[in-house]
PDB file of C-alpha atoms in Angstrom:
ATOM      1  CA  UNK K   1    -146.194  32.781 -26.570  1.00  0.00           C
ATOM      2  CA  UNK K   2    -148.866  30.287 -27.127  1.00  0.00           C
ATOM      3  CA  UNK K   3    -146.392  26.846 -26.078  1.00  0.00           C
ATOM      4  CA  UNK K   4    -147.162  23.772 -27.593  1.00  0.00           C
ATOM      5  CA  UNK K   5    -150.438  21.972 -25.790  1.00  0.00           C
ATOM      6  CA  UNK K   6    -152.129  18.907 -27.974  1.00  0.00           C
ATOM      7  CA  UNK K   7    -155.428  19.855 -29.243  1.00  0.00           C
ATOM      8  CA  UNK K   8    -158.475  17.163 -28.253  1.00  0.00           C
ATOM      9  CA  UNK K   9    -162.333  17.873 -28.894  1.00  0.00           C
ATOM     10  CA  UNK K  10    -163.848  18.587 -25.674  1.00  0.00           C
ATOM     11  CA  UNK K  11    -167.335  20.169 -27.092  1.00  0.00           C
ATOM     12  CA  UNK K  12    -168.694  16.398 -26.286  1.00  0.00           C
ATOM     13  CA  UNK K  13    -171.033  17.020 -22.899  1.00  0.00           C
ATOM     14  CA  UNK K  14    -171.005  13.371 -22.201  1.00  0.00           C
ATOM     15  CA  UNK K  15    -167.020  13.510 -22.292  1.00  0.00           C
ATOM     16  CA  UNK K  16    -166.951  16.186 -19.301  1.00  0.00           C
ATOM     17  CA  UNK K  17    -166.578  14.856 -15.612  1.00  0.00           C
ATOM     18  CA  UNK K  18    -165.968  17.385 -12.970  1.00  0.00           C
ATOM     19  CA  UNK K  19    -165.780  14.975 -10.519  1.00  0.00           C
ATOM     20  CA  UNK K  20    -162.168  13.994 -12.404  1.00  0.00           C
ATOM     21  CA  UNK K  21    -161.363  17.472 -13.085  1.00  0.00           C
ATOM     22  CA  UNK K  22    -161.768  17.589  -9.361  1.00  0.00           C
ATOM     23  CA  UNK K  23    -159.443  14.955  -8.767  1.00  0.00           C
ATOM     24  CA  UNK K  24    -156.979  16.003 -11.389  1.00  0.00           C
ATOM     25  CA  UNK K  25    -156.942  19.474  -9.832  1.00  0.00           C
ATOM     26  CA  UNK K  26    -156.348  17.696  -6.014  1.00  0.00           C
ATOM     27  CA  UNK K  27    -154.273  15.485  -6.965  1.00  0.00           C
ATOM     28  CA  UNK K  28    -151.401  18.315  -8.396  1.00  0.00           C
ATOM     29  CA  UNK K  29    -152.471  20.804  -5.762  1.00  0.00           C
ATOM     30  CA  UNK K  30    -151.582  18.082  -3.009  1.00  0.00           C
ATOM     31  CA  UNK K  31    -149.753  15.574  -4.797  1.00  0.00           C
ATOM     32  CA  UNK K  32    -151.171  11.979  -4.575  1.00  0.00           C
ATOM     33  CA  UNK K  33    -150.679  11.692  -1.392  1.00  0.00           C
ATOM     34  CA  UNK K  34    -148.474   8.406  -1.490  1.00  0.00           C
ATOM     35  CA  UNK K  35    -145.170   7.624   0.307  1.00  0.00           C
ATOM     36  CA  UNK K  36    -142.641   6.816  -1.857  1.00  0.00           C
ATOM     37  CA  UNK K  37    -141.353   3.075  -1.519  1.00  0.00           C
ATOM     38  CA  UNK K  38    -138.560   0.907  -2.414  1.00  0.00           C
ATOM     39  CA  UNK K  39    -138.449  -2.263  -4.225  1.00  0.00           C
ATOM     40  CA  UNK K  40    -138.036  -5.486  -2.271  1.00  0.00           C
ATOM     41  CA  UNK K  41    -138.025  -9.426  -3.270  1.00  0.00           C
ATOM     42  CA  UNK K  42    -138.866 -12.441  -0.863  1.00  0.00           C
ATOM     43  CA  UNK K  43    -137.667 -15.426  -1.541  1.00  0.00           C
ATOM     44  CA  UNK K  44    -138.728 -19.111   0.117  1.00  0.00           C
ATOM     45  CA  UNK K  45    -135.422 -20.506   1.048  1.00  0.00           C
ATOM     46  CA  UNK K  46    -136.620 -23.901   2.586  1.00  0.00           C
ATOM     47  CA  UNK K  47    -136.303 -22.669   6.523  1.00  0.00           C
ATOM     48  CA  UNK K  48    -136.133 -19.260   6.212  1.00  0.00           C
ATOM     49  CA  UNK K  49    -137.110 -16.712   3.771  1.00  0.00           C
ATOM     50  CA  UNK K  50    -135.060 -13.788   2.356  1.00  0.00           C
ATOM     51  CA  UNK K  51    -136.127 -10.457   1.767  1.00  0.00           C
ATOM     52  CA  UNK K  52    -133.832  -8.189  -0.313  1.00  0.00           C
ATOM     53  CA  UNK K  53    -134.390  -4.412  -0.396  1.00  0.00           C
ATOM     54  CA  UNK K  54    -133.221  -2.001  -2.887  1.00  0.00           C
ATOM     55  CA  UNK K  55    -132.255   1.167  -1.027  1.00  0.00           C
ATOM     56  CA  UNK K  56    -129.116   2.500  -3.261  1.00  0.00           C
ATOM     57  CA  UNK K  57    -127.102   6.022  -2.049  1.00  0.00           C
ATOM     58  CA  UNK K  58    -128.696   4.932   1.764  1.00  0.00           C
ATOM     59  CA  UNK K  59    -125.477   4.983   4.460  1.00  0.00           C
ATOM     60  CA  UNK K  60    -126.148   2.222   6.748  1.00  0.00           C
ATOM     61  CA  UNK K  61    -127.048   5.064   9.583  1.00  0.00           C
ATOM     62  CA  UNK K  62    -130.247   6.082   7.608  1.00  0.00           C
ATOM     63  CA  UNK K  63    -131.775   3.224   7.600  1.00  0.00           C
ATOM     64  CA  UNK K  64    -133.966   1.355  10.459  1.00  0.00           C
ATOM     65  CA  UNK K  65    -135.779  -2.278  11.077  1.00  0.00           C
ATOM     66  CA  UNK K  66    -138.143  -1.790  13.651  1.00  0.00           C
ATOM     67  CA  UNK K  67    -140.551  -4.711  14.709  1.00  0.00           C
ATOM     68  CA  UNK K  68    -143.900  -4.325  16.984  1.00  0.00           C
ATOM     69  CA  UNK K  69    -145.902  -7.207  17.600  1.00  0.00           C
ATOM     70  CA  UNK K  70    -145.977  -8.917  14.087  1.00  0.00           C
ATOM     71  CA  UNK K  71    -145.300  -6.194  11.864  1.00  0.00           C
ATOM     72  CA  UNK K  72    -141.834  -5.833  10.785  1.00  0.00           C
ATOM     73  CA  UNK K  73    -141.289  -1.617   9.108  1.00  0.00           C
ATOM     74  CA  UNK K  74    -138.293  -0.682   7.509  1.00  0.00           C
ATOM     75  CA  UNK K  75    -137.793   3.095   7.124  1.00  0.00           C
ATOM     76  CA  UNK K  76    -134.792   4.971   5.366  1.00  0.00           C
ATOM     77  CA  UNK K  77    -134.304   8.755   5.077  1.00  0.00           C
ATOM     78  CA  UNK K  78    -132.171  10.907   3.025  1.00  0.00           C
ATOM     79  CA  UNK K  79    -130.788  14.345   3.836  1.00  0.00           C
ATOM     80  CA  UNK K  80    -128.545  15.764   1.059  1.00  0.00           C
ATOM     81  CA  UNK K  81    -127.097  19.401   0.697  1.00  0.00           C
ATOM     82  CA  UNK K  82    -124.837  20.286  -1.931  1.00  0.00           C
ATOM     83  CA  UNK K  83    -123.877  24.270  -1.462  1.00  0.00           C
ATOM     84  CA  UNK K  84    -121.415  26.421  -3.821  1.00  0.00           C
ATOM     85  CA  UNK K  85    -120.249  30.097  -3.156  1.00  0.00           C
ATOM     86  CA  UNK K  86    -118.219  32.310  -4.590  1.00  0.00           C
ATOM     87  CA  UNK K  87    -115.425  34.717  -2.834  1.00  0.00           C
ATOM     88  CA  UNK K  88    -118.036  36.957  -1.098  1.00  0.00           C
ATOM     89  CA  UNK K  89    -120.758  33.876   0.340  1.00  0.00           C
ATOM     90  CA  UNK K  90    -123.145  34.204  -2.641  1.00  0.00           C
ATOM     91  CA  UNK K  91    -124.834  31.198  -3.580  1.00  0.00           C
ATOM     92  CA  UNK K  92    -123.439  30.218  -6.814  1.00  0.00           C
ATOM     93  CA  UNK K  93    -125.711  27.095  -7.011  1.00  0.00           C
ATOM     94  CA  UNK K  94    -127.701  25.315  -4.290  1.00  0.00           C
ATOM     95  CA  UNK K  95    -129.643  22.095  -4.401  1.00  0.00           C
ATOM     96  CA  UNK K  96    -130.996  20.511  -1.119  1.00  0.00           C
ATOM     97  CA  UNK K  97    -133.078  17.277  -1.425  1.00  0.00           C
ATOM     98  CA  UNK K  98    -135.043  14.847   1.057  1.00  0.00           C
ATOM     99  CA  UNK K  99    -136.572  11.457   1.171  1.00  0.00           C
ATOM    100  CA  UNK K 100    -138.377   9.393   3.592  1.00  0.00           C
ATOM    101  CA  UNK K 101    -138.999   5.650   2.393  1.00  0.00           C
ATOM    102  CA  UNK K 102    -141.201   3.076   4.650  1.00  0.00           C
ATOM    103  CA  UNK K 103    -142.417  -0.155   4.064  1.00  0.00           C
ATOM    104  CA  UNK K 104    -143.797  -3.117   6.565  1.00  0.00           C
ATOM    105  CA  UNK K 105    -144.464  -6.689   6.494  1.00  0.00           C
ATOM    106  CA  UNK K 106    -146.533  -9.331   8.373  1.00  0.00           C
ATOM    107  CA  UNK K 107    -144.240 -12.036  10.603  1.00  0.00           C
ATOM    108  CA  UNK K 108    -147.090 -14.234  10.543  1.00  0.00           C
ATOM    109  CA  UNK K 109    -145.017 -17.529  10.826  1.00  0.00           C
ATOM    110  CA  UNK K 110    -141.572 -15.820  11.633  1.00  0.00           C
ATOM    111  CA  UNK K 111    -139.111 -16.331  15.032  1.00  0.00           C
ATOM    112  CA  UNK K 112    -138.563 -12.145  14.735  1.00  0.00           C
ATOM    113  CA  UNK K 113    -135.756 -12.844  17.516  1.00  0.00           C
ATOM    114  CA  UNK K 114    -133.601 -14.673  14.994  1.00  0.00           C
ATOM    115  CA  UNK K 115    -133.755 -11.983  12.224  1.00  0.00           C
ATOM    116  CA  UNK K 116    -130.775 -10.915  11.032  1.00  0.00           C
ATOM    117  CA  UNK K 117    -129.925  -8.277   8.667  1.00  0.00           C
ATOM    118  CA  UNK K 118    -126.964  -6.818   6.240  1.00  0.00           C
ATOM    119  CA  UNK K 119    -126.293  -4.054   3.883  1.00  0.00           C
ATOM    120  CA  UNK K 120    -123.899  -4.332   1.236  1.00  0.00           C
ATOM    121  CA  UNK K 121    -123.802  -1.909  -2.135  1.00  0.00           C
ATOM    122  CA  UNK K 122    -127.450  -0.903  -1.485  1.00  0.00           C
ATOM    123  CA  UNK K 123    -129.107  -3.961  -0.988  1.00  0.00           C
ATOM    124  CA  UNK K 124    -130.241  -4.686   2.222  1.00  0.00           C
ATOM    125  CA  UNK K 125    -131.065  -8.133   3.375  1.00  0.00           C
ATOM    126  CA  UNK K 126    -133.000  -9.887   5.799  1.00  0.00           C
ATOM    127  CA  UNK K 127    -133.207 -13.642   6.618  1.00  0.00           C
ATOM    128  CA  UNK K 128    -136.596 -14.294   8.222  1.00  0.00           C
ATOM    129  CA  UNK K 129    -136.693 -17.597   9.840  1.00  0.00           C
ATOM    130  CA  UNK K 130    -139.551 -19.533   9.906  1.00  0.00           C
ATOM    131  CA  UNK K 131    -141.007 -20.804  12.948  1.00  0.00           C
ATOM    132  CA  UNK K 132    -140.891 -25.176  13.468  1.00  0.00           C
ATOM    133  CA  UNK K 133    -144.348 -26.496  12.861  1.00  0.00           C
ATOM    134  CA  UNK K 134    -145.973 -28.138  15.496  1.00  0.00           C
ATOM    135  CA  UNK K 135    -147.890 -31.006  14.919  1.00  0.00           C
ATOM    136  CA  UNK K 136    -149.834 -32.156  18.025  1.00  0.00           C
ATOM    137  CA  UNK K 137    -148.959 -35.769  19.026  1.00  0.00           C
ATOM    138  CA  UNK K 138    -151.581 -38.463  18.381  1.00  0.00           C
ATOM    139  CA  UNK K 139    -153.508 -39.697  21.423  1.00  0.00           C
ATOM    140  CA  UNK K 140    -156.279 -42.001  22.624  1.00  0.00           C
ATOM    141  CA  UNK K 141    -159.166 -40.857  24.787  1.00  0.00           C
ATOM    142  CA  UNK K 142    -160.634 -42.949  27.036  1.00  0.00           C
ATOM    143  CA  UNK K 143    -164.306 -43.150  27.936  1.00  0.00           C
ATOM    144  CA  UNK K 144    -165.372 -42.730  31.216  1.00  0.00           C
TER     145      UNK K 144
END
């Protein structure tokens, strides 16, 4: 009838903000407006790094690398669709679910032609080579 809620004070005008209440009230309307990610790590490994992404029940089809420029974006999306009906076609139980996951990174400092990438028990990983440094050679001017 009445469900359980946790009683607070709220008779307090200084405790009142309807610019939060605002934002509370957006913010389940619309949800936060986010995109889900995954978790990655990136490790120095002297001449390259490695990046490790966690993107568990992902089939190697779903997911894509993409590089523009110097931004490298890896995307992965999940369509799922579990249907049960009895003798007549009635849905007995249904569940459908979705999920779109992006992340990018900066290849400041990276050849992007040698990337390579695998994607073994939901881990994928990339080895990002660095690029050689340059040092310009030393030189004497002359004066003219």
């Amino acid at each position: 009838m009445f469900g359980l809620t946790p009683y607070t004070r709220r008779n307090n005008v200084a405790y009142y903000d309807p610019f939060r209440e605002l934002e509370n009230f957006e913010k389940a309307f619309f949800g936060s407006g986010e995109m889900p990610t995954f978790k990655t790590d990136i490790r120095d490994a002297g001449k390259a790094f490695e990046l490790e992404a966690d993107l568990p029940g992902f089939k190697k089809e779903d997911i894509k690398i993409d590089i523009h420029g110097d931004r490298l974006t890896i995307s992965a999306e999940r369509k799922n669709e579990n249907d049960e009906k009895d003798d007549k076609g009635n849905y007995v139980y249904r569940e459908r679910s979705y999920g779109a996951y992006s992340r990018s990174f900066d290849l400041t400092g990276i050849r992007a032609e040698d990337i390579t990438a695998s994607y073994t028990d939901g881990v994928l990983k990339l080895e990002l080579p660095k690029q050689e440094e340059t040092k310009p050679e030393p030189r004497r001017l002359e004066i003219h």
